[in-house]
PDB file of C-alpha atoms in Angstrom:
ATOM      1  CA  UNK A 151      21.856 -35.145   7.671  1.00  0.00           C
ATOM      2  CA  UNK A 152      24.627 -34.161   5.465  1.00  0.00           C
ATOM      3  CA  UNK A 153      27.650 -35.979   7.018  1.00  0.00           C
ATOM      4  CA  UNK A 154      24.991 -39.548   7.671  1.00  0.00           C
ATOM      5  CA  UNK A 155      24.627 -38.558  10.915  1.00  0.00           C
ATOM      6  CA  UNK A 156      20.899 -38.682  12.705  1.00  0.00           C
ATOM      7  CA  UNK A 157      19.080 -35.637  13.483  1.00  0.00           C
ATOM      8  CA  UNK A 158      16.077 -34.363  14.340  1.00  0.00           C
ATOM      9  CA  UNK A 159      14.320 -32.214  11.501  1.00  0.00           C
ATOM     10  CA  UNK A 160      11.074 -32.365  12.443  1.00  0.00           C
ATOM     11  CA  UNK A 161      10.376 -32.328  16.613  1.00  0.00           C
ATOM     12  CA  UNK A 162       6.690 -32.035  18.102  1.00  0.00           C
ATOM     13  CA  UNK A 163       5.886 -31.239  21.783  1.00  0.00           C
ATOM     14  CA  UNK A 164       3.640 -30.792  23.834  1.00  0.00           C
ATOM     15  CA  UNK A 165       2.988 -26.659  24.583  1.00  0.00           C
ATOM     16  CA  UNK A 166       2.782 -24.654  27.778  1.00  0.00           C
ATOM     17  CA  UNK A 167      -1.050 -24.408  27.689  1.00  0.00           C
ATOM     18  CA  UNK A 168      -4.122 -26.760  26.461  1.00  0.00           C
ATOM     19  CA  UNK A 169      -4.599 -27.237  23.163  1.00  0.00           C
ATOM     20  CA  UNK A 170      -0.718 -26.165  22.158  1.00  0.00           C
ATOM     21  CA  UNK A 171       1.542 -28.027  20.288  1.00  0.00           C
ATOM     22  CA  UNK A 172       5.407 -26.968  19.448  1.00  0.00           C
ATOM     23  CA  UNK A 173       6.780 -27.397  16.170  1.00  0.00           C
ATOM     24  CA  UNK A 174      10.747 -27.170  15.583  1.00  0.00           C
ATOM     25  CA  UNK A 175      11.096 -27.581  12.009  1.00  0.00           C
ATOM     26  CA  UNK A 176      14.619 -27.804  10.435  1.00  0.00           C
ATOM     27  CA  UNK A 177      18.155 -28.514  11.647  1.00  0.00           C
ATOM     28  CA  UNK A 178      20.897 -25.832  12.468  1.00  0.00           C
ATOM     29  CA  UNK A 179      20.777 -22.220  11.202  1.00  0.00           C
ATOM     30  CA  UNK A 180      21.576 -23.489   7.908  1.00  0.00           C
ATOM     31  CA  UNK A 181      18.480 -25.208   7.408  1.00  0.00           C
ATOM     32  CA  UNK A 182      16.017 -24.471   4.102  1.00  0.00           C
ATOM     33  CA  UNK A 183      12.518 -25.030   4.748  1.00  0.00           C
ATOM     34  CA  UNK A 184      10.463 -24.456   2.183  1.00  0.00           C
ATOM     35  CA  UNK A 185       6.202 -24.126   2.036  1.00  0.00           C
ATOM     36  CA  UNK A 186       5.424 -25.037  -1.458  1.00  0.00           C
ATOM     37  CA  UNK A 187       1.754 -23.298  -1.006  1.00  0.00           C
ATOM     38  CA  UNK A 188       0.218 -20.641   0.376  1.00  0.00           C
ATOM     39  CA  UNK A 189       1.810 -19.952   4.644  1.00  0.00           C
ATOM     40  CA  UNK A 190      -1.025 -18.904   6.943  1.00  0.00           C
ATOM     41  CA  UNK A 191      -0.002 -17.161  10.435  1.00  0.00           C
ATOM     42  CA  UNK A 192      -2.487 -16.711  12.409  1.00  0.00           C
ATOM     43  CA  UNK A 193      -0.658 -15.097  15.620  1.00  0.00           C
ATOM     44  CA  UNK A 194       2.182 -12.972  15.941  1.00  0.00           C
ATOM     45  CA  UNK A 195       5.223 -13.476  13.646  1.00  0.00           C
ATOM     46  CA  UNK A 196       8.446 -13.030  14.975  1.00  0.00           C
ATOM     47  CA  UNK A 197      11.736 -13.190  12.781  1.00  0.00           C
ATOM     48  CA  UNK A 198      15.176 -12.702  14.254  1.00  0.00           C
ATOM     49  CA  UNK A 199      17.071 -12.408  11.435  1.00  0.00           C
ATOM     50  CA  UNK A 200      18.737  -9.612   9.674  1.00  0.00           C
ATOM     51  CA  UNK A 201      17.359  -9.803   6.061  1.00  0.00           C
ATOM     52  CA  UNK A 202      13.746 -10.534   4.874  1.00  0.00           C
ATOM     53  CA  UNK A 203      13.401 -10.778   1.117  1.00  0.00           C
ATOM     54  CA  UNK A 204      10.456 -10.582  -0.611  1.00  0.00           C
ATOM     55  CA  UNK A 205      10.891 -11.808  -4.528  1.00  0.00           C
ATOM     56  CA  UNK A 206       8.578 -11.844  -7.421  1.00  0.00           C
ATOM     57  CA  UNK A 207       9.072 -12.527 -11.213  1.00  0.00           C
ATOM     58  CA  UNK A 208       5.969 -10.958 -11.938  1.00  0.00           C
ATOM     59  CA  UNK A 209       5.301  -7.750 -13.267  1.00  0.00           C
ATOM     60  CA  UNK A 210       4.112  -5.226 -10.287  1.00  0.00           C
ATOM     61  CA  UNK A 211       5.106  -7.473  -7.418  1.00  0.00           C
ATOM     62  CA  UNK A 212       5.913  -8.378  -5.084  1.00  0.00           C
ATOM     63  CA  UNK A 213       3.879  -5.984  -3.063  1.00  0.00           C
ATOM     64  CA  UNK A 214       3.159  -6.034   0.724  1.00  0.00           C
ATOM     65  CA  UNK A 215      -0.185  -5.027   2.314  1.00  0.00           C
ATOM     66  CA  UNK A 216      -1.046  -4.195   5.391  1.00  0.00           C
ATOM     67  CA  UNK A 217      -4.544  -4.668   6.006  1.00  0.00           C
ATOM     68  CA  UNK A 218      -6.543  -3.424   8.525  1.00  0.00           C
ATOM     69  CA  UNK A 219      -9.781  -4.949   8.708  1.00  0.00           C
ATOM     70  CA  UNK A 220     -11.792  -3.496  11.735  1.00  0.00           C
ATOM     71  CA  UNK A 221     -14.778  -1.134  11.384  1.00  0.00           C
ATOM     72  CA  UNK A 222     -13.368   1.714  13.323  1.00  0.00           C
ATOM     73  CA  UNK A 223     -11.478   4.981  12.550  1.00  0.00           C
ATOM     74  CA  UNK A 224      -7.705   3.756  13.409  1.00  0.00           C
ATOM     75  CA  UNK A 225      -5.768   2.455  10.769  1.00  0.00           C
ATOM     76  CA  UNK A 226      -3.251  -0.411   9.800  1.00  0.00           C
ATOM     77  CA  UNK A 227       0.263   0.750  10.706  1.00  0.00           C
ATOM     78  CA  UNK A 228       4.570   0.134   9.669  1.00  0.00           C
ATOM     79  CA  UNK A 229       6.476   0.729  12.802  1.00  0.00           C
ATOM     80  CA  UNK A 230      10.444   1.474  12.556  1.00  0.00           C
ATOM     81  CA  UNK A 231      11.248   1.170  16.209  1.00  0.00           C
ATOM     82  CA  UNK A 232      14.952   1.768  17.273  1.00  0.00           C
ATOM     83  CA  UNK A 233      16.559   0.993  20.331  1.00  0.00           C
ATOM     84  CA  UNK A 234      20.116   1.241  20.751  1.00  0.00           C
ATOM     85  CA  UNK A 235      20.498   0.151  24.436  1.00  0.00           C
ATOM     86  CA  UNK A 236      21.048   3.209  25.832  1.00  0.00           C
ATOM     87  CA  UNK A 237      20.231   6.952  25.544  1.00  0.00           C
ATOM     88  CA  UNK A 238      19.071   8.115  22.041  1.00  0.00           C
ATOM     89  CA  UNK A 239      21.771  10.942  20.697  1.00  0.00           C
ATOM     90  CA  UNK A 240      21.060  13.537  18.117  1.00  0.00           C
ATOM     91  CA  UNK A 241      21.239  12.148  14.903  1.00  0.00           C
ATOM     92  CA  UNK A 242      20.236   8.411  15.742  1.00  0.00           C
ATOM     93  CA  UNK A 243      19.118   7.250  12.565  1.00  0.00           C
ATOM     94  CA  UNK A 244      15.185   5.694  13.619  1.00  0.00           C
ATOM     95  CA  UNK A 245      13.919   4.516   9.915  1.00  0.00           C
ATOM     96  CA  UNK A 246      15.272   4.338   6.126  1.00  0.00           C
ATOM     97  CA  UNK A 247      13.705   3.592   2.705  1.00  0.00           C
ATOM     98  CA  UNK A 248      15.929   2.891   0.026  1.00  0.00           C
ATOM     99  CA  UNK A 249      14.952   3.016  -3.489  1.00  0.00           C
ATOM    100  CA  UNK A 250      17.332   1.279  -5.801  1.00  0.00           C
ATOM    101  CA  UNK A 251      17.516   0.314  -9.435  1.00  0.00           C
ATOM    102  CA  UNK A 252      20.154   0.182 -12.073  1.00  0.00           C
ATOM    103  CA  UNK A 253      21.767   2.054 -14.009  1.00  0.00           C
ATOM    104  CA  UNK A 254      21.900   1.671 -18.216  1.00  0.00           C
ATOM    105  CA  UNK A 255      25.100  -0.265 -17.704  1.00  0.00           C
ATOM    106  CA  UNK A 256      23.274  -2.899 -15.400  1.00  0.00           C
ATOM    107  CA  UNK A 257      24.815  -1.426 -12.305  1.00  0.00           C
ATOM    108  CA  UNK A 258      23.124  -1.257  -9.076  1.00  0.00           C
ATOM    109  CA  UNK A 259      21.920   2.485  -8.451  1.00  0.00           C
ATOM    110  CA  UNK A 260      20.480   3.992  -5.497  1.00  0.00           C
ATOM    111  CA  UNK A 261      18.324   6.944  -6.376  1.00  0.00           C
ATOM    112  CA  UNK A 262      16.375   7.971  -3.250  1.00  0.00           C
ATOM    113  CA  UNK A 263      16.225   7.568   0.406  1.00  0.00           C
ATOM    114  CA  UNK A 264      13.550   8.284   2.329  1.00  0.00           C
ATOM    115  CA  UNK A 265      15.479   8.826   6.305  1.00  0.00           C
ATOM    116  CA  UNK A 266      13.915  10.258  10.106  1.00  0.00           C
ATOM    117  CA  UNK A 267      16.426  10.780  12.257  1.00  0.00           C
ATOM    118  CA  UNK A 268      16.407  12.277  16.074  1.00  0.00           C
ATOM    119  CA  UNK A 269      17.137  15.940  16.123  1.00  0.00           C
ATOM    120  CA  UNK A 270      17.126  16.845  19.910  1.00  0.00           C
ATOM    121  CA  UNK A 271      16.865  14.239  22.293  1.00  0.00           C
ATOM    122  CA  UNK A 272      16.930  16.045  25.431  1.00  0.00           C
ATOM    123  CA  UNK A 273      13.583  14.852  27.466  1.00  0.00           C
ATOM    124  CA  UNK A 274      10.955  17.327  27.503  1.00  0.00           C
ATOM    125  CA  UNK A 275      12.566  19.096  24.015  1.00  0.00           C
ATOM    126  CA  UNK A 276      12.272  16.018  21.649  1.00  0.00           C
ATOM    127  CA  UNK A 277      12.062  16.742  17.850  1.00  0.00           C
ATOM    128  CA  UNK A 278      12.699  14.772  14.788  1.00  0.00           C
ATOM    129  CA  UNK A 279      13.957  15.525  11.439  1.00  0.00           C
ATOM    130  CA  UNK A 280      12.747  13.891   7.986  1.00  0.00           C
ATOM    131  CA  UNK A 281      15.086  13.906   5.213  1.00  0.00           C
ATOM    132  CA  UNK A 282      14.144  12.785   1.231  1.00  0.00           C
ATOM    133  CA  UNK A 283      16.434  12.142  -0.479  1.00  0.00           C
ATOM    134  CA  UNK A 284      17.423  11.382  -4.746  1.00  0.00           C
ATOM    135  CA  UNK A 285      20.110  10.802  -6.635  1.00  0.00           C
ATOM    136  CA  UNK A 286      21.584  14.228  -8.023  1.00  0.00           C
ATOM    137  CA  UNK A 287      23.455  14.752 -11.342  1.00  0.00           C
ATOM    138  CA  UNK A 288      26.446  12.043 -10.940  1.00  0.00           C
ATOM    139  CA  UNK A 289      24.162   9.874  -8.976  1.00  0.00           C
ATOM    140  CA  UNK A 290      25.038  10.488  -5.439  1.00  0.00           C
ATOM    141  CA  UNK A 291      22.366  10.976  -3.105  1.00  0.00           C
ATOM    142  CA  UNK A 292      21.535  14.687  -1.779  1.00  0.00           C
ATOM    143  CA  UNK A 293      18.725  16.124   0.406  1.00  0.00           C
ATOM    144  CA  UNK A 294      16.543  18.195  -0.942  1.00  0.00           C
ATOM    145  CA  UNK A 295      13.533  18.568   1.281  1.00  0.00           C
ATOM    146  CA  UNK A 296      13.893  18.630   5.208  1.00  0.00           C
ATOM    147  CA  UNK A 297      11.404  18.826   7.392  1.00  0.00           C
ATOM    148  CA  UNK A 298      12.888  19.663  11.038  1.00  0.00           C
ATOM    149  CA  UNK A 299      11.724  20.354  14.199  1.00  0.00           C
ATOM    150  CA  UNK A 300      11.278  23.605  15.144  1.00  0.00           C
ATOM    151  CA  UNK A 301      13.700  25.397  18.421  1.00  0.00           C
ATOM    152  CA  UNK A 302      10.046  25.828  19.968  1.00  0.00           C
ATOM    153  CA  UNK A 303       6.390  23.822  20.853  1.00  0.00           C
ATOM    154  CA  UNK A 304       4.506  24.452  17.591  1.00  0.00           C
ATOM    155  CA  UNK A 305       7.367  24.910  15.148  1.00  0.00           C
ATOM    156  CA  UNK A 306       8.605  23.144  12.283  1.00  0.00           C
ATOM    157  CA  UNK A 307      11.667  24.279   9.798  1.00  0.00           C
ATOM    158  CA  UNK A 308      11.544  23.043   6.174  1.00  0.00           C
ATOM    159  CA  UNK A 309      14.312  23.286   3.551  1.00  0.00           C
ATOM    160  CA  UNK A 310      13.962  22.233   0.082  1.00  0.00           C
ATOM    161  CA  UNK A 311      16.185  22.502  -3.128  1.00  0.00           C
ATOM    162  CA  UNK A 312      20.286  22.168  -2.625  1.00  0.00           C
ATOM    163  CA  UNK A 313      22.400  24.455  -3.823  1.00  0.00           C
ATOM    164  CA  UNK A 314      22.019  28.102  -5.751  1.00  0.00           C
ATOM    165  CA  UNK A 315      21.304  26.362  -8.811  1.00  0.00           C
ATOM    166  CA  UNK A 316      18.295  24.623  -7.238  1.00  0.00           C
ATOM    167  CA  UNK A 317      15.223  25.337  -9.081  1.00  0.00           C
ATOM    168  CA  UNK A 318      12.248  25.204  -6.785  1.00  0.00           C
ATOM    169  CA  UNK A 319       8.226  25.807  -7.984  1.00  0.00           C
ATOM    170  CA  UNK A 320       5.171  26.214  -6.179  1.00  0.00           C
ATOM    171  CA  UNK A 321       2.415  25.944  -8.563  1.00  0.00           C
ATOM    172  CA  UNK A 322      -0.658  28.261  -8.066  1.00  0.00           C
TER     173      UNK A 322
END
């Protein structure tokens, strides 16, 4: 390895079941291993790590599908799952999107957010709240469309525009 010492960067063993074989691939956290063709998972994938980066030169990618390929009526799904350790409180954050480009100077610009966040937590009274977001007129990020669970079974509150200058149309 770096400093001429030995190490292990490649260690096969036997699995916990017939016909398994575990791989350890790498030494230390900071570790590269690259696949210089196409990666194949055929089981779960698990990665603890906090950033996964997708990145493309290409026009139009990268793109991610999610397939499902089973001749029924479900369908493929994206879970955000959050779980804080304890006991949810109202305005837990669950899932974001960020959208982000730049600016004419070059400059990094966020100019939507797509965010659900827990509105009532108490058991029996759950209700979420759905917030889109875009960059207003000196590129700071507003809400202007909430969707909101309602104070009762059935209900749902929606807000849309920000501010008394808000211009909002319903065709038709």
């Amino acid at each position: 390895n770096h400093d001429g010492g030995m190490g292990s960067g490649l260690i096969l063993t036997g699995g916990s079941a017939d016909n398994t074989i575990d791989a350890t691939i790498g030494l230390g956290t900071a570790s590269v291993t690259t696949v210089a063709g196409d990666l194949v998972v055929t089981s779960d994938l698990t990665v603890n790590g906090d950033t996964l980066t997708f990145e493309s030169a290409n026009a139009d990618d990268p793109k991610v599908i999610i397939k499902n390929t089973t001749a029924d009526n479900q369908a493929a799904r994206l879970q955000f799952q959050k779980d804080r350790g304890a006991a949810m409180v109202q305005g837990d954050r669950i899932g974001e999107i960020d959208f982000i480009g730049e600016d004419a100077d070059q400059n990094l610009q966020q100019y939507a957010k797509m965010m659900v966040r827990a509105d009532v937590v108490t058991g029996g009274q759950e209700s979420g709240q759905i917030l889109l977001q875009v960059a207003n007129h000196d590129g700071g990020l507003e809400t202007g469309f909430t969707l909101e669970g309602g104070s009762e079974d059935g209900e749902i509150d929606v807000t849309v525009g920000l501010g008394a200058n808000s211009v909002v149309t319903v065709p038709g």
